[in-house]
Short mmCIF file of C-alpha atoms in Angstrom, two decimals:
data_model
loop_
_atom_site.label_atom_id
_atom_site.label_comp_id
_atom_site.label_asym_id
_atom_site.label_seq_id
_atom_site.Cartn_x
_atom_site.Cartn_y
_atom_site.Cartn_z
CA ILE A 43 -1.15 17.72 49.76
CA THR A 44 1.74 20.59 49.02
CA LYS A 45 5.11 19.75 49.97
CA HIS A 46 4.93 22.79 52.23
CA LYS A 47 2.34 21.39 54.09
CA HIS A 48 4.26 18.14 54.85
CA ILE A 49 7.36 20.52 55.99
CA LEU A 50 5.11 22.04 58.55
CA LEU A 51 3.34 19.03 59.70
CA PHE A 52 7.23 17.80 60.07
CA CYS A 53 7.72 20.28 62.66
CA PHE A 54 4.73 19.86 65.03
CA LYS A 55 5.69 16.29 64.93
CA MET A 56 9.24 16.84 65.58
CA ASN A 57 8.08 19.64 68.53
CA GLU A 58 5.17 16.98 70.02
CA LYS A 59 8.26 14.23 69.93
CA ILE A 60 11.02 15.63 71.43
CA ASP A 61 11.26 18.63 74.05
CA GLU A 62 14.94 19.10 73.84
CA PHE A 63 15.23 19.57 70.13
CA ASP A 64 16.11 22.72 69.04
CA GLN A 65 12.97 23.75 67.91
CA LEU A 66 13.72 27.38 67.34
CA PHE A 67 16.38 26.68 65.01
CA PHE A 68 14.59 24.35 63.10
CA LEU A 69 11.61 26.61 62.75
CA LYS A 70 13.71 29.62 62.11
CA THR A 71 15.43 27.92 59.00
CA LEU A 72 11.60 26.83 57.40
CA ALA A 73 10.20 30.37 58.52
CA THR A 74 10.62 34.08 59.56
CA GLU A 75 9.71 35.01 62.77
CA GLU A 76 6.93 36.89 61.48
CA ARG A 77 5.55 33.71 60.33
CA LEU A 78 5.81 31.78 63.33
CA GLU A 79 2.20 33.28 64.62
CA LEU A 80 0.47 32.32 62.08
CA ILE A 81 2.28 28.97 62.15
CA GLN A 82 0.81 28.56 65.41
CA GLN A 83 -2.39 29.33 64.38
CA CYS A 84 -2.82 27.14 61.77
CA LYS A 85 -1.53 23.92 63.31
CA ASP A 86 -4.36 22.48 65.11
CA LYS A 87 -6.33 23.53 62.11
CA LEU A 88 -4.08 21.92 60.13
CA LEU A 89 -3.41 18.20 62.22
CA ASN A 90 -7.40 18.12 62.67
CA ASP A 91 -8.29 18.89 58.96
CA ASN A 92 -6.40 18.42 56.18
CA GLU A 93 -8.70 18.82 53.83
CA ASP A 94 -9.76 22.30 54.73
CA ASN A 95 -9.19 24.07 51.35
CA ARG A 96 -8.81 27.42 53.67
CA TYR A 97 -6.06 26.37 55.47
CA THR A 98 -3.92 24.70 53.39
CA ASP A 99 -4.11 27.27 50.62
CA LYS A 100 -2.05 29.47 53.34
CA ILE A 101 0.58 26.86 52.93
CA SER A 102 2.66 28.94 50.55
CA ASP A 103 2.17 31.87 52.06
CA ILE A 104 3.25 30.76 55.99
CA ILE A 105 6.56 29.09 54.49
CA GLU A 106 8.85 29.67 51.80
CA VAL A 107 12.00 27.39 51.71
CA ASN A 108 14.37 26.66 49.44
CA GLN A 109 14.49 22.41 48.69
CA SER A 110 18.24 22.67 48.24
CA GLU A 111 19.04 24.25 51.82
CA LEU A 112 16.36 22.38 53.68
CA ILE A 113 18.29 19.05 52.39
CA LEU A 114 21.83 20.53 53.24
CA LEU A 115 20.23 21.32 56.55
CA PHE A 116 18.73 17.31 56.96
CA CYS A 117 21.84 15.98 56.26
CA GLU A 118 23.73 18.08 58.64
CA LEU A 119 21.11 17.06 61.48
CA LEU A 120 21.70 13.55 60.24
CA GLU A 121 25.28 13.64 61.43
CA ASP A 122 24.73 15.89 64.72
CA ILE A 123 21.90 14.05 65.92
CA GLU A 124 23.01 11.50 68.54
CA ASN A 125 22.33 7.86 68.70
CA THR A 126 19.69 7.92 71.45
CA LYS A 127 17.65 9.94 69.23
CA ARG A 128 16.97 7.57 66.52
CA ASP A 129 13.30 8.28 65.96
CA ILE A 130 14.38 11.82 64.92
CA ARG A 131 16.68 10.14 62.51
CA VAL A 132 14.05 8.05 60.96
CA SER A 133 11.66 10.75 60.91
CA LEU A 134 14.40 12.88 58.81
CA LEU A 135 15.05 9.98 56.52
CA GLN A 136 11.40 10.22 55.81
CA LEU A 137 11.20 13.53 54.88
CA ILE A 138 14.10 12.98 52.63
CA LEU A 139 12.33 10.34 50.73
CA LEU A 140 9.73 12.40 50.61
CA PHE A 141 11.31 15.03 48.91
CA ILE A 142 12.81 12.67 46.23
CA GLU A 143 9.19 11.80 45.22
CA ILE A 144 8.45 15.17 44.66
CA GLU A 145 10.84 16.42 43.29
CA ASP A 146 13.93 14.01 41.80
CA SER A 147 16.64 16.46 40.92
CA ILE A 148 16.68 16.68 44.90
CA LYS A 149 18.98 13.51 44.48
CA SER A 150 21.60 15.33 43.13
CA VAL A 151 22.03 17.77 45.83
CA LEU A 152 21.99 14.59 48.30
CA LEU A 153 24.58 13.07 46.52
CA GLN A 154 27.33 16.22 46.35
CA GLN A 155 27.00 15.60 50.77
CA ASP A 156 30.06 13.57 51.55
CA ILE A 157 28.66 12.67 54.73
CA LEU A 158 25.62 11.08 53.57
CA ILE A 159 26.84 7.75 52.27
CA ASN A 160 29.03 7.23 55.30
CA PHE A 161 26.10 8.06 57.38
CA LEU A 162 23.91 5.63 55.56
CA TYR A 163 26.42 2.77 55.74
CA SER A 164 26.49 3.09 59.48
CA ASP A 165 23.07 2.74 59.94
CA LEU A 166 22.65 -0.05 57.34
CA GLN A 167 24.33 -2.23 60.18
CA MET A 168 22.35 -1.82 62.92
CA ILE A 169 19.52 -4.26 61.72
CA GLU A 170 19.80 -6.06 65.27
CA GLU A 171 19.01 -2.70 67.30
CA ASP A 172 17.00 -0.28 65.41
CA PRO A 173 15.14 -2.45 62.14
CA GLU A 174 12.98 0.76 60.85
CA LEU A 175 16.21 2.58 60.83
CA VAL A 176 17.70 -0.03 58.53
CA PHE A 177 14.68 -0.16 56.26
CA TYR A 178 14.75 3.64 55.70
CA SER A 179 18.24 4.07 55.53
CA PHE A 180 18.25 0.84 52.88
CA PHE A 181 15.42 2.84 51.09
CA LEU A 182 17.15 6.03 50.80
CA PHE A 183 20.34 4.40 49.68
CA SER A 184 18.51 2.47 47.09
CA LYS A 185 16.89 5.64 45.49
CA LEU A 186 20.50 7.49 45.40
CA LEU A 187 22.09 4.51 43.44
CA THR A 188 21.05 6.00 40.14
CA ASP A 189 22.24 5.23 36.60
CA ASP A 190 24.03 8.57 36.36
CA PHE A 191 25.40 8.43 39.84
CA PRO A 192 28.37 10.96 39.41
CA ASP A 193 31.76 9.75 38.93
CA GLU A 194 33.23 11.63 41.95
CA GLN A 195 31.53 9.68 44.39
CA LYS A 196 31.61 6.13 43.12
CA SER A 197 34.99 6.01 45.22
CA LYS A 198 32.61 5.96 48.16
CA LEU A 199 30.76 2.97 46.75
CA GLY A 200 34.01 0.33 48.40
CA VAL A 201 34.77 -3.08 48.57
CA ASN A 202 33.69 -3.55 52.11
CA LEU A 203 30.16 -1.32 51.65
CA VAL A 204 29.42 -3.90 48.44
CA ASP A 205 30.53 -7.05 49.84
CA PHE A 206 27.92 -6.18 53.18
CA LEU A 207 24.83 -5.37 51.04
CA LEU A 208 25.47 -9.05 49.21
CA GLN A 209 26.16 -10.57 52.62
CA MET A 210 23.15 -9.14 54.11
CA TYR A 211 21.07 -10.62 51.48
CA MET A 212 22.50 -13.64 51.86
CA GLU A 213 22.34 -13.85 55.51
CA LEU A 214 18.61 -12.70 56.17
CA ASP A 215 16.11 -15.70 56.29
CA ASP A 216 14.12 -15.72 53.26
CA GLU A 217 11.38 -17.67 55.34
CA THR A 218 10.94 -14.77 57.64
CA ASN A 219 7.26 -13.75 58.59
CA ASN A 220 8.65 -10.04 59.29
CA LYS A 221 7.56 -8.05 56.79
CA GLN A 222 10.32 -5.40 57.50
CA ILE A 223 13.07 -7.88 57.58
CA LYS A 224 11.71 -8.99 54.09
CA SER A 225 11.85 -5.49 53.05
CA ILE A 226 15.45 -5.24 53.99
CA GLN A 227 16.62 -8.37 52.42
CA ASP A 228 15.22 -7.31 48.92
CA LEU A 229 16.46 -3.64 49.49
CA SER A 230 19.55 -5.01 49.99
CA LEU A 231 19.49 -6.93 47.08
CA LEU A 232 18.61 -4.14 45.06
CA CYS A 233 21.48 -1.94 46.18
CA PHE A 234 23.83 -4.49 45.23
CA LEU A 235 22.37 -4.43 41.98
CA LYS A 236 22.07 -1.16 41.38
CA ILE A 237 26.01 -0.75 42.55
CA ASN A 238 26.87 -3.08 39.37
CA ARG A 239 25.06 -0.83 37.33
CA VAL A 240 26.63 2.22 38.59
CA PHE A 241 30.15 1.40 37.58
CA ASN A 242 28.54 -0.32 34.03
CA SER A 243 31.39 -2.37 32.77
CA SER A 244 32.17 -6.23 32.80
CA LYS A 245 35.45 -5.95 33.93
CA LEU A 246 36.79 -6.78 37.48
CA SER A 247 38.68 -4.35 37.93
CA GLU A 248 36.59 -1.82 37.07
CA ASN A 249 33.40 -2.80 38.84
CA ARG A 250 32.90 -3.67 42.24
CA ALA A 251 29.87 -5.92 42.63
CA LEU A 252 31.37 -8.25 39.76
CA GLU A 253 34.87 -8.10 41.63
CA ILE A 254 32.89 -9.28 44.90
CA LEU A 255 31.29 -11.80 43.15
CA PHE A 256 34.41 -13.55 41.11
CA SER A 257 35.83 -14.03 44.53
CA HIS A 258 32.87 -15.19 46.50
CA GLU A 259 32.93 -18.61 48.06
CA GLU A 260 29.01 -19.54 47.49
CA ARG A 261 28.95 -17.82 43.97
CA SER A 262 27.09 -20.74 42.05
CA PHE A 263 24.85 -20.80 45.22
CA LEU A 264 24.29 -16.96 44.43
CA GLY A 265 24.16 -17.47 40.36
CA GLN A 266 20.78 -20.38 41.67
CA ARG A 267 19.37 -17.70 43.15
CA PHE A 268 19.82 -14.91 40.89
CA ILE A 269 18.21 -17.58 38.11
CA ASN A 270 15.16 -17.55 40.75
CA VAL A 271 15.24 -13.53 40.88
CA VAL A 272 14.70 -13.83 36.86
CA ASN A 273 11.99 -16.31 37.16
CA TRP A 274 9.81 -15.24 39.76
CA CYS A 275 9.99 -11.47 40.54
CA ASP A 276 7.07 -9.40 39.98
CA ASN A 277 9.02 -6.00 40.64
CA ASP A 278 9.98 -4.50 37.38
CA GLU A 279 12.68 -2.30 39.06
CA GLU A 280 14.60 -5.17 40.58
CA PHE A 281 13.97 -7.56 37.41
CA ASN A 282 15.62 -5.26 35.09
CA TYR A 283 18.72 -5.01 37.50
CA MET A 284 19.04 -8.11 37.93
CA CYS A 285 18.96 -8.75 33.96
CA TYR A 286 21.91 -6.08 33.78
CA LEU A 287 23.90 -7.75 36.22
CA ILE A 288 23.65 -11.48 34.90
CA ILE A 289 24.37 -9.95 31.41
CA ASN A 290 27.79 -8.14 32.96
CA ILE A 291 28.48 -11.92 34.30
CA PHE A 292 27.79 -13.69 31.13
CA THR A 293 29.82 -10.90 29.23
CA ASN A 294 33.08 -11.58 31.15
CA LYS A 295 34.52 -14.62 29.94
CA SER A 296 36.10 -15.09 33.42
CA LEU A 297 32.80 -15.22 35.42
CA ALA A 298 30.92 -16.64 32.74
CA ASP A 299 31.31 -20.45 33.18
CA LEU A 300 32.89 -20.28 36.63
CA PHE A 301 29.60 -18.14 38.20
CA PHE A 302 26.89 -20.57 36.51
CA TYR A 303 26.99 -24.03 36.72
CA MET A 304 25.69 -25.68 32.95
CA ASN A 305 22.57 -26.79 34.53
CA ASP A 306 21.79 -23.33 35.66
CA ARG A 307 22.92 -22.23 32.21
CA ASP A 308 20.18 -24.41 30.99
CA VAL A 309 17.62 -23.46 33.09
CA LEU A 310 18.09 -19.77 32.03
CA VAL A 311 17.72 -20.74 28.41
CA ASP A 312 14.64 -22.29 29.43
CA ILE A 313 13.20 -19.45 31.24
CA ILE A 314 14.28 -17.02 28.30
CA ILE A 315 12.63 -19.07 25.30
CA ARG A 316 9.45 -19.39 27.52
CA GLU A 317 9.43 -15.60 28.07
CA LEU A 318 10.54 -14.75 24.46
CA SER A 319 7.46 -16.84 23.33
CA ASN A 320 4.79 -15.55 25.73
CA LEU A 321 5.55 -12.08 26.59
CA PRO A 322 2.98 -9.74 24.80
CA TYR A 323 4.31 -6.95 22.45
CA GLY A 324 4.21 -4.01 22.79
CA ASP A 325 5.03 -2.62 26.28
CA ASN A 326 7.52 -5.39 27.27
CA ASP A 327 10.14 -4.71 24.65
CA ILE A 328 12.40 -3.64 27.48
CA LYS A 329 12.13 -7.04 28.97
CA ARG A 330 12.61 -8.89 25.62
CA MET A 331 15.64 -6.95 24.81
CA LEU A 332 17.18 -7.92 28.12
CA TYR A 333 16.45 -11.77 27.60
CA LEU A 334 17.55 -11.50 24.32
CA GLN A 335 21.13 -9.63 25.52
CA ILE A 336 21.45 -12.30 28.01
CA MET A 337 21.16 -14.99 25.48
CA LYS A 338 23.57 -13.32 23.13
CA GLN A 339 26.20 -13.27 25.93
CA ILE A 340 25.32 -16.93 26.81
CA LEU A 341 25.95 -18.10 23.36
CA VAL A 342 28.88 -15.77 22.86
CA ASN A 343 30.81 -16.07 26.21
CA THR A 344 29.96 -19.92 27.54
CA ASN A 345 31.13 -23.05 25.70
CA PHE A 346 27.65 -23.35 24.49
CA SER A 347 28.86 -24.58 21.43
CA TYR A 348 30.04 -27.99 23.17
CA ASN A 349 27.32 -28.40 25.18
CA PRO A 350 24.46 -27.56 23.29
CA TYR A 351 20.42 -26.66 24.45
CA LYS A 352 17.53 -26.65 22.99
CA VAL A 353 19.13 -25.12 19.68
CA ASP A 354 16.05 -25.36 17.23
CA GLN A 355 13.45 -23.70 20.12
CA ILE A 356 16.04 -20.98 20.60
CA LYS A 357 16.13 -21.05 16.50
CA ASN A 358 12.49 -20.90 16.02
CA ILE A 359 11.89 -17.91 18.67
CA LEU A 360 14.61 -15.95 17.57
CA LYS A 361 13.16 -16.34 13.83
CA ILE A 362 9.86 -15.41 14.48
CA LEU A 363 10.88 -12.00 16.08
CA PHE A 364 12.95 -10.61 13.15
CA THR A 365 10.29 -12.19 10.49
CA ASN A 366 6.95 -12.19 12.03
CA ASN A 367 6.07 -8.32 12.04
CA LYS A 368 3.28 -8.08 9.47
CA ASP A 369 1.65 -5.57 12.15
CA ASN A 370 4.85 -3.59 13.26
CA GLU A 371 4.44 -5.12 16.94
CA ILE A 372 7.92 -5.77 17.20
CA ASP A 373 10.53 -3.35 18.03
CA ASN A 374 12.88 -2.59 15.39
CA ASP A 375 15.69 -2.94 18.13
CA VAL A 376 14.36 -6.27 19.30
CA MET A 377 14.27 -7.56 15.51
CA GLU A 378 17.97 -6.58 15.23
CA LEU A 379 19.47 -8.01 17.79
CA SER A 380 17.47 -11.13 17.22
CA TYR A 381 18.86 -11.21 13.83
CA ASP A 382 21.85 -10.62 15.42
CA ILE A 383 22.35 -13.31 17.31
CA TYR A 384 20.51 -16.06 14.50
CA HIS A 385 23.30 -15.43 12.37
CA ASN A 386 26.06 -13.92 14.17
CA THR A 387 26.74 -16.59 17.12
CA CYS A 388 27.45 -20.37 17.42
CA LEU A 389 23.80 -20.98 16.44
CA ASN A 390 25.00 -20.56 12.75
CA GLU A 391 26.77 -23.40 13.16
CA LEU A 392 24.63 -25.93 15.16
CA GLU A 393 22.11 -28.29 14.14
#
């Protein structure tokens, strides 16, 4: 299925949905006047038989459009469309997400639009009125929060927005049977975790996610929930970003002992020992590195030396990782970090 075909079908969908929409303006943006007649001729056939190559092959001849210009148009439409036309806003969000899947570089075009994050933040708060709109707004927001998020846009990720994301995650019902609401809860957490990665610092003054966590009244409860994500999460993206957050928490001495109780820390150590022992070699090196980075920060920045836990098991698994590599199955970075943790932390002094 070509991207042009999706654009064309989207136009037809919009025309059918809402009469008062400025159809001519929208079509002129996508096609020249000379092509409008051909679009009309192809319309029924395309909608009824999407597999007919005689017609799909013609799509590139029907529409020639610059994707970046089209995205800019969509952003303008998102800002201009009245609240009563939420079905159109949902459709526009869906189409922008489609463009991102087709061409990842579209994200950089979107992030240049000052209105977009403000618009999304506004719609994220409408969960009672329109869960579908909130879901797609969250979905798009999560796609924009990349590791290379531009510095000039970081000011848009203010304290109120970051706090809102965390509260959304905390307040939505974990036991809900509504799949859309559950997805919104998961996406709100993912957006919060990605913001931590955007700022990529363990200093409270430089990372708004950590700033919110430091002052949060339920930080110990949050710590338990975060450990549950590490323990049970089957989504690699969410798992990785959660590990990045926990690494930052333990790297910050003012947060390290404040955020996780000693029992929570020990539960996390148990998870790390188990996973380092059980993960198959090869494709899981990223996970193994994340577990090791968390372990190192626990040993370096907490009171572990005064309250040691399963020291022998930790030493044994580390030693296996940096000595038992006869078949070259263990990544060099994993071996080096394991060696460093074994010899250059408090483990060296503990029996």
